[in-house]
Amino acid sequence: MERLTRKEHTTSRNYTYTYYLVIQSPEKPTLLLQHGFPDDHTLWARILPSLLTSGHSILVPDLLGYNGTSKPTNTEAYNSKGLATDLVEILDHENINKIISIGHDWGSYMAQRMWLWFPEKVAGLIMLNIAYDPPAPFDLDATNAAIEKATGLPRLAYWEFFSSSDCADAMSANIDSWFEALHGNPENWLETLFCHRDALSDFVRQGKRVPLHGYAESLRDNWVNTFERDGFVGPLQWYLVKVSGIQWEVEKELPRERHVVKVPALFIGSKKDTVCTTAAIDVPRGQGLLPQLTVEEVDTGHWPMLEAPEATGDVIVKWLAETV
């Protein structure tokens, strides 16, 4: 992150955001890199050298609830209209008119919401691992039942743990187990732990341990120190705002025609991500919601920018050069 300047901005909602910015070619749209759960701006550190070769300016925020940014505990604060407005206020503060909205995991959801709420700002959309999820009512039990019927597994079983009242405390009390749950090395680890009811909850609460992926060893200390300090109450609101129905109550005001992404879009899936599968993009694509979609796949698990930053960066830079 050494080429990026650390900045802060307080939005009209009175939340202070920390973000990192480098200005390159002002005529090109700025790359807005939005991390997921449970990460922060450092998620992108390994891929930045590749992205910088594109010539695009880059802005990397800590999203609401994370690291240097405010961490409200009221779930409503995490509604997507408010979050998108916060980010647009930062863009306006920096005189940035156009972006390529890029996100991983919940950051992919956020990247999509930048298009939905502020399409005039978005010149392109890049989604990593999490497929396009248009606004719709959400029922966790019904969703898991439908996924289990279709695939044999309740692939959002881990959401049941994440939406439990003591989840944040359990994660903090067993933080090393929680990190290893995220980045464990056994084959099909995420599917084993995340897609079976109570498996993740039992692993974390019982303080179980597992060997790490090689890419994660050097990340542990910084990640543990950050979340020991900040906790997980804020980050978990990203799940609770959807499970509670608050997100739909806000997003149902969006016009249906806005659900169609009318700018070039890139989806990068991971061959070994058995929780958030590449095939998930087939549903919104089949519904005609992504008419300018390109799909690529990298040979990694859920964190391609950590596991294979050069290969993942090359996919993005090539798409930018050919498409935007």
Short mmCIF file of C-alpha atoms in Angstrom, two decimals:
data_model
loop_
_atom_site.label_atom_id
_atom_site.label_comp_id
_atom_site.label_asym_id
_atom_site.label_seq_id
_atom_site.Cartn_x
_atom_site.Cartn_y
_atom_site.Cartn_z
CA MET A 1 0.00 0.00 0.00
CA GLU A 2 3.06 2.24 0.06
CA ARG A 3 2.10 4.20 -3.08
CA LEU A 4 -1.31 5.07 -1.68
CA THR A 5 -1.98 7.99 0.65
CA ARG A 6 -4.06 7.40 3.78
CA LYS A 7 -6.97 9.81 4.11
CA GLU A 8 -10.12 10.32 6.17
CA HIS A 9 -13.51 11.82 5.38
CA THR A 10 -16.62 12.25 7.52
CA THR A 11 -19.85 11.75 5.60
CA SER A 12 -23.23 13.44 5.99
CA ARG A 13 -24.33 10.45 8.11
CA ASN A 14 -21.53 11.45 10.51
CA TYR A 15 -19.46 8.33 9.86
CA THR A 16 -15.72 8.75 9.40
CA TYR A 17 -14.14 6.63 6.70
CA THR A 18 -10.47 5.82 6.32
CA TYR A 19 -9.39 5.22 2.74
CA TYR A 20 -6.24 4.97 0.64
CA LEU A 21 -5.81 6.80 -2.66
CA VAL A 22 -3.37 7.05 -5.53
CA ILE A 23 -4.03 9.34 -8.50
CA GLN A 24 -2.73 8.17 -11.88
CA SER A 25 -4.48 8.90 -15.21
CA PRO A 26 -7.35 11.30 -14.38
CA GLU A 27 -9.08 10.59 -17.70
CA LYS A 28 -9.58 6.93 -16.73
CA PRO A 29 -12.27 5.78 -14.27
CA THR A 30 -10.94 5.26 -10.75
CA LEU A 31 -10.81 1.68 -9.45
CA LEU A 32 -12.89 1.55 -6.25
CA LEU A 33 -11.77 -1.58 -4.37
CA GLN A 34 -14.32 -2.83 -1.83
CA HIS A 35 -13.32 -5.60 0.57
CA GLY A 36 -15.59 -8.24 2.06
CA PHE A 37 -16.05 -10.07 5.36
CA PRO A 38 -14.04 -10.18 7.52
CA ASP A 39 -11.29 -8.16 5.86
CA ASP A 40 -10.27 -4.52 5.39
CA HIS A 41 -8.24 -2.43 2.93
CA THR A 42 -5.22 -4.73 3.34
CA LEU A 43 -7.09 -7.43 1.39
CA TRP A 44 -5.93 -5.70 -1.79
CA ALA A 45 -2.26 -5.16 -0.90
CA ARG A 46 -0.90 -8.12 -2.86
CA ILE A 47 -2.87 -7.34 -6.02
CA LEU A 48 -2.14 -3.60 -6.08
CA PRO A 49 1.16 -3.90 -8.00
CA SER A 50 -0.73 -5.50 -10.89
CA LEU A 51 -3.61 -3.04 -10.77
CA LEU A 52 -1.29 -0.05 -10.70
CA THR A 53 0.07 -1.05 -14.11
CA SER A 54 -3.37 -0.30 -15.59
CA GLY A 55 -2.82 3.43 -15.18
CA HIS A 56 -6.13 3.85 -13.36
CA SER A 57 -6.29 5.80 -10.13
CA ILE A 58 -7.18 3.56 -7.18
CA LEU A 59 -9.24 4.23 -4.05
CA VAL A 60 -9.38 1.59 -1.29
CA PRO A 61 -11.68 2.24 1.69
CA ASP A 62 -12.12 0.45 4.96
CA LEU A 63 -15.86 -0.15 4.65
CA LEU A 64 -18.29 0.67 7.44
CA GLY A 65 -17.62 -1.45 10.53
CA TYR A 66 -13.98 -2.09 9.73
CA ASN A 67 -10.53 -0.97 10.90
CA GLY A 68 -10.07 2.80 10.52
CA THR A 69 -13.71 3.50 9.65
CA SER A 70 -16.63 4.08 12.03
CA LYS A 71 -18.22 0.97 13.51
CA PRO A 72 -21.86 1.64 14.32
CA THR A 73 -23.72 -1.21 15.97
CA ASN A 74 -27.20 -0.27 14.74
CA THR A 75 -28.06 -2.61 11.89
CA GLU A 76 -29.98 -0.01 9.87
CA ALA A 77 -26.77 1.98 9.37
CA TYR A 78 -25.59 -0.75 7.01
CA ASN A 79 -28.42 -0.38 4.50
CA SER A 80 -27.01 -0.27 0.99
CA LYS A 81 -28.38 3.16 0.10
CA GLY A 82 -26.62 4.70 3.08
CA LEU A 83 -23.40 2.82 2.38
CA ALA A 84 -23.39 3.80 -1.29
CA THR A 85 -24.11 7.42 -0.40
CA ASP A 86 -21.16 7.40 2.00
CA LEU A 87 -18.83 6.20 -0.75
CA VAL A 88 -20.15 8.67 -3.31
CA GLU A 89 -19.54 11.49 -0.86
CA ILE A 90 -15.91 10.35 -0.63
CA LEU A 91 -15.69 10.23 -4.43
CA ASP A 92 -17.15 13.73 -4.69
CA HIS A 93 -14.75 14.97 -2.01
CA GLU A 94 -11.89 13.70 -4.19
CA ASN A 95 -13.47 15.05 -7.42
CA ILE A 96 -13.81 11.53 -8.83
CA ASN A 97 -16.60 11.41 -11.40
CA LYS A 98 -16.40 7.85 -12.74
CA ILE A 99 -15.42 4.53 -11.18
CA ILE A 100 -14.93 0.90 -11.97
CA SER A 101 -16.76 -0.61 -9.00
CA ILE A 102 -14.78 -3.65 -7.84
CA GLY A 103 -15.56 -5.89 -4.90
CA HIS A 104 -14.91 -9.24 -3.26
CA ASP A 105 -17.37 -11.16 -1.07
CA TRP A 106 -19.64 -8.56 0.59
CA GLY A 107 -17.57 -6.01 -1.28
CA SER A 108 -18.96 -7.52 -4.48
CA TYR A 109 -22.46 -6.92 -3.13
CA MET A 110 -21.41 -3.35 -2.33
CA ALA A 111 -19.87 -2.89 -5.77
CA GLN A 112 -23.19 -3.92 -7.29
CA ARG A 113 -25.05 -1.45 -5.06
CA MET A 114 -22.90 1.38 -6.35
CA TRP A 115 -24.43 0.68 -9.77
CA LEU A 116 -27.94 0.28 -8.36
CA TRP A 117 -27.96 3.55 -6.41
CA PHE A 118 -25.57 5.71 -8.45
CA PRO A 119 -25.40 4.37 -12.02
CA GLU A 120 -24.14 7.72 -13.30
CA LYS A 121 -20.90 7.13 -11.36
CA VAL A 122 -20.22 3.59 -12.59
CA ALA A 123 -18.38 2.88 -15.85
CA GLY A 124 -17.86 -0.82 -15.13
CA LEU A 125 -18.49 -3.52 -12.53
CA ILE A 126 -16.07 -6.24 -11.39
CA MET A 127 -17.34 -8.93 -9.01
CA LEU A 128 -15.02 -11.43 -7.33
CA ASN A 129 -16.49 -14.70 -5.99
CA ILE A 130 -19.94 -13.33 -5.16
CA ALA A 131 -22.28 -13.28 -8.15
CA TYR A 132 -24.71 -10.51 -8.95
CA ASP A 133 -27.52 -10.46 -6.38
CA PRO A 134 -30.37 -8.18 -7.52
CA PRO A 135 -32.68 -6.65 -4.92
CA ALA A 136 -35.26 -9.13 -3.65
CA PRO A 137 -36.93 -10.21 -0.40
CA PHE A 138 -34.72 -12.56 1.59
CA ASP A 139 -35.66 -15.40 3.92
CA LEU A 140 -32.67 -17.34 5.24
CA ASP A 141 -34.53 -20.56 6.03
CA ALA A 142 -36.30 -20.63 2.68
CA THR A 143 -33.09 -19.80 0.82
CA ASN A 144 -31.15 -22.59 2.52
CA ALA A 145 -33.98 -25.04 1.86
CA ALA A 146 -34.02 -24.14 -1.83
CA ILE A 147 -30.24 -24.36 -2.15
CA GLU A 148 -30.17 -27.69 -0.32
CA LYS A 149 -32.84 -29.07 -2.65
CA ALA A 150 -30.88 -27.90 -5.71
CA THR A 151 -27.33 -28.77 -4.62
CA GLY A 152 -27.63 -31.20 -1.72
CA LEU A 153 -26.20 -28.76 0.83
CA PRO A 154 -27.55 -25.71 2.70
CA ARG A 155 -24.74 -23.51 1.39
CA LEU A 156 -25.71 -20.57 3.59
CA ALA A 157 -25.74 -22.67 6.77
CA TYR A 158 -22.97 -20.47 8.17
CA TRP A 159 -25.33 -17.47 8.04
CA GLU A 160 -27.23 -19.11 10.89
CA PHE A 161 -24.12 -18.78 13.07
CA PHE A 162 -23.36 -15.27 11.81
CA SER A 163 -26.86 -14.07 12.68
CA SER A 164 -26.87 -15.57 16.19
CA SER A 165 -26.83 -13.12 19.09
CA ASP A 166 -23.49 -14.25 20.56
CA CYS A 167 -21.58 -14.84 17.33
CA ALA A 168 -19.31 -11.80 17.68
CA ASP A 169 -18.35 -12.81 21.22
CA ALA A 170 -17.61 -16.38 20.13
CA MET A 171 -15.38 -15.16 17.29
CA SER A 172 -13.48 -12.79 19.57
CA ALA A 173 -13.05 -15.41 22.30
CA ASN A 174 -11.60 -17.92 19.83
CA ILE A 175 -10.02 -15.61 17.30
CA ASP A 176 -7.24 -17.97 16.18
CA SER A 177 -9.78 -20.72 15.53
CA TRP A 178 -11.90 -18.23 13.59
CA PHE A 179 -8.96 -17.18 11.39
CA GLU A 180 -8.11 -20.83 10.71
CA ALA A 181 -11.75 -21.54 9.91
CA LEU A 182 -11.54 -18.91 7.19
CA HIS A 183 -8.18 -19.92 5.75
CA GLY A 184 -7.82 -23.60 6.63
CA ASN A 185 -5.90 -25.86 4.27
CA PRO A 186 -7.78 -29.21 4.23
CA GLU A 187 -9.43 -30.16 0.95
CA ASN A 188 -12.95 -28.75 0.53
CA TRP A 189 -12.48 -27.04 3.88
CA LEU A 190 -14.93 -24.17 3.41
CA GLU A 191 -17.65 -26.51 2.16
CA THR A 192 -17.06 -28.87 5.10
CA LEU A 193 -17.26 -26.10 7.66
CA PHE A 194 -19.56 -23.48 6.14
CA CYS A 195 -22.17 -25.59 4.33
CA HIS A 196 -23.19 -27.94 7.15
CA ARG A 197 -25.38 -26.73 9.98
CA ASP A 198 -23.58 -26.02 13.26
CA ALA A 199 -20.20 -27.10 11.84
CA LEU A 200 -18.66 -23.62 11.83
CA SER A 201 -20.28 -22.65 15.11
CA ASP A 202 -18.98 -25.78 16.83
CA PHE A 203 -15.48 -25.35 15.39
CA VAL A 204 -15.14 -21.75 16.57
CA ARG A 205 -16.88 -22.10 19.93
CA GLN A 206 -14.81 -25.17 20.82
CA GLY A 207 -11.56 -23.45 19.84
CA LYS A 208 -10.58 -26.11 17.34
CA ARG A 209 -7.48 -25.70 15.18
CA VAL A 210 -6.47 -26.63 11.64
CA PRO A 211 -3.40 -26.03 9.42
CA LEU A 212 -3.48 -22.85 7.35
CA HIS A 213 -3.10 -22.26 3.64
CA GLY A 214 0.41 -21.04 2.90
CA TYR A 215 -0.87 -17.69 1.62
CA ALA A 216 -2.45 -16.94 5.01
CA GLU A 217 0.48 -17.51 7.38
CA SER A 218 1.90 -14.01 7.00
CA LEU A 219 -1.53 -12.41 7.37
CA ARG A 220 -2.44 -13.90 10.74
CA ASP A 221 -0.75 -11.48 13.15
CA ASN A 222 -2.06 -8.29 11.55
CA TRP A 223 -5.56 -9.72 11.13
CA VAL A 224 -5.73 -11.01 14.72
CA ASN A 225 -4.42 -7.72 16.13
CA THR A 226 -6.93 -5.69 14.11
CA PHE A 227 -9.97 -7.72 15.09
CA GLU A 228 -8.90 -8.21 18.71
CA ARG A 229 -9.01 -4.42 18.89
CA ASP A 230 -12.17 -3.84 16.84
CA GLY A 231 -14.30 -6.95 17.35
CA PHE A 232 -16.85 -8.38 14.94
CA VAL A 233 -20.09 -6.62 15.90
CA GLY A 234 -19.76 -4.08 13.09
CA PRO A 235 -18.73 -6.53 10.36
CA LEU A 236 -21.57 -8.92 11.21
CA GLN A 237 -24.11 -6.16 10.57
CA TRP A 238 -23.57 -6.75 6.85
CA TYR A 239 -25.32 -10.10 7.34
CA LEU A 240 -27.90 -8.91 9.85
CA VAL A 241 -29.15 -6.06 7.67
CA LYS A 242 -30.11 -8.61 5.03
CA VAL A 243 -31.41 -11.35 7.33
CA SER A 244 -33.54 -8.83 9.24
CA GLY A 245 -35.31 -7.60 6.10
CA ILE A 246 -34.04 -4.05 6.53
CA GLN A 247 -32.07 -4.23 3.30
CA TRP A 248 -35.10 -5.18 1.22
CA GLU A 249 -37.23 -2.45 2.80
CA VAL A 250 -34.69 0.07 1.49
CA GLU A 251 -33.86 -1.56 -1.84
CA LYS A 252 -37.45 -2.19 -2.93
CA GLU A 253 -37.66 1.49 -3.89
CA LEU A 254 -35.17 0.89 -6.72
CA PRO A 255 -36.85 0.81 -10.15
CA ARG A 256 -36.90 -2.66 -11.73
CA GLU A 257 -35.11 -1.45 -14.85
CA ARG A 258 -32.14 -0.48 -12.65
CA HIS A 259 -31.62 -4.17 -11.86
CA VAL A 260 -30.15 -4.59 -15.34
CA VAL A 261 -26.44 -3.70 -15.23
CA LYS A 262 -26.05 -1.56 -18.34
CA VAL A 263 -22.26 -1.23 -18.19
CA PRO A 264 -19.53 -3.79 -18.90
CA ALA A 265 -19.28 -6.35 -16.10
CA LEU A 266 -16.65 -8.94 -15.18
CA PHE A 267 -17.25 -11.86 -12.83
CA ILE A 268 -14.18 -13.69 -11.51
CA GLY A 269 -14.97 -17.03 -9.92
CA SER A 270 -12.61 -19.43 -8.19
CA LYS A 271 -12.40 -23.10 -9.16
CA LYS A 272 -11.87 -24.22 -5.56
CA ASP A 273 -14.47 -21.96 -3.95
CA THR A 274 -17.12 -24.55 -3.15
CA VAL A 275 -19.26 -22.15 -1.11
CA CYS A 276 -19.52 -19.21 -3.52
CA THR A 277 -19.44 -21.06 -6.82
CA THR A 278 -18.72 -19.72 -10.28
CA ALA A 279 -21.96 -21.33 -11.46
CA ALA A 280 -23.94 -18.87 -9.32
CA ILE A 281 -23.47 -16.22 -12.01
CA ASP A 282 -25.58 -18.30 -14.41
CA VAL A 283 -28.83 -17.28 -12.69
CA PRO A 284 -28.61 -13.49 -13.11
CA ARG A 285 -27.01 -13.93 -16.52
CA GLY A 286 -29.89 -16.15 -17.58
CA GLN A 287 -32.35 -13.52 -16.37
CA GLY A 288 -30.79 -10.98 -18.73
CA LEU A 289 -29.50 -8.79 -15.89
CA LEU A 290 -25.87 -8.74 -17.12
CA PRO A 291 -26.00 -8.14 -20.88
CA GLN A 292 -22.33 -7.09 -21.09
CA LEU A 293 -20.90 -9.83 -18.86
CA THR A 294 -17.50 -11.51 -19.11
CA VAL A 295 -16.84 -14.54 -16.89
CA GLU A 296 -13.34 -15.67 -15.92
CA GLU A 297 -12.15 -18.27 -13.42
CA VAL A 298 -8.92 -18.58 -11.46
CA ASP A 299 -7.48 -21.69 -9.81
CA THR A 300 -7.87 -20.63 -6.18
CA GLY A 301 -10.17 -20.81 -3.20
CA HIS A 302 -12.32 -17.96 -1.89
CA TRP A 303 -9.54 -15.34 -1.67
CA PRO A 304 -7.97 -15.14 -5.17
CA MET A 305 -6.28 -11.79 -4.54
CA LEU A 306 -4.42 -13.37 -1.62
CA GLU A 307 -3.73 -16.80 -3.08
CA ALA A 308 -2.92 -15.83 -6.68
CA PRO A 309 -2.59 -12.03 -6.83
CA GLU A 310 -0.64 -11.89 -10.09
CA ALA A 311 -3.00 -14.18 -12.00
CA THR A 312 -6.06 -12.41 -10.60
CA GLY A 313 -4.59 -9.00 -11.29
CA ASP A 314 -3.76 -9.99 -14.85
CA VAL A 315 -7.40 -10.95 -15.49
CA ILE A 316 -8.59 -7.57 -14.23
CA VAL A 317 -5.97 -5.50 -16.06
CA LYS A 318 -6.60 -7.34 -19.34
CA TRP A 319 -10.35 -6.79 -19.04
CA LEU A 320 -9.85 -3.11 -18.26
CA ALA A 321 -7.62 -2.66 -21.31
CA GLU A 322 -10.01 -4.46 -23.65
CA THR A 323 -13.35 -3.27 -22.30
CA VAL A 324 -13.30 0.10 -20.57
#
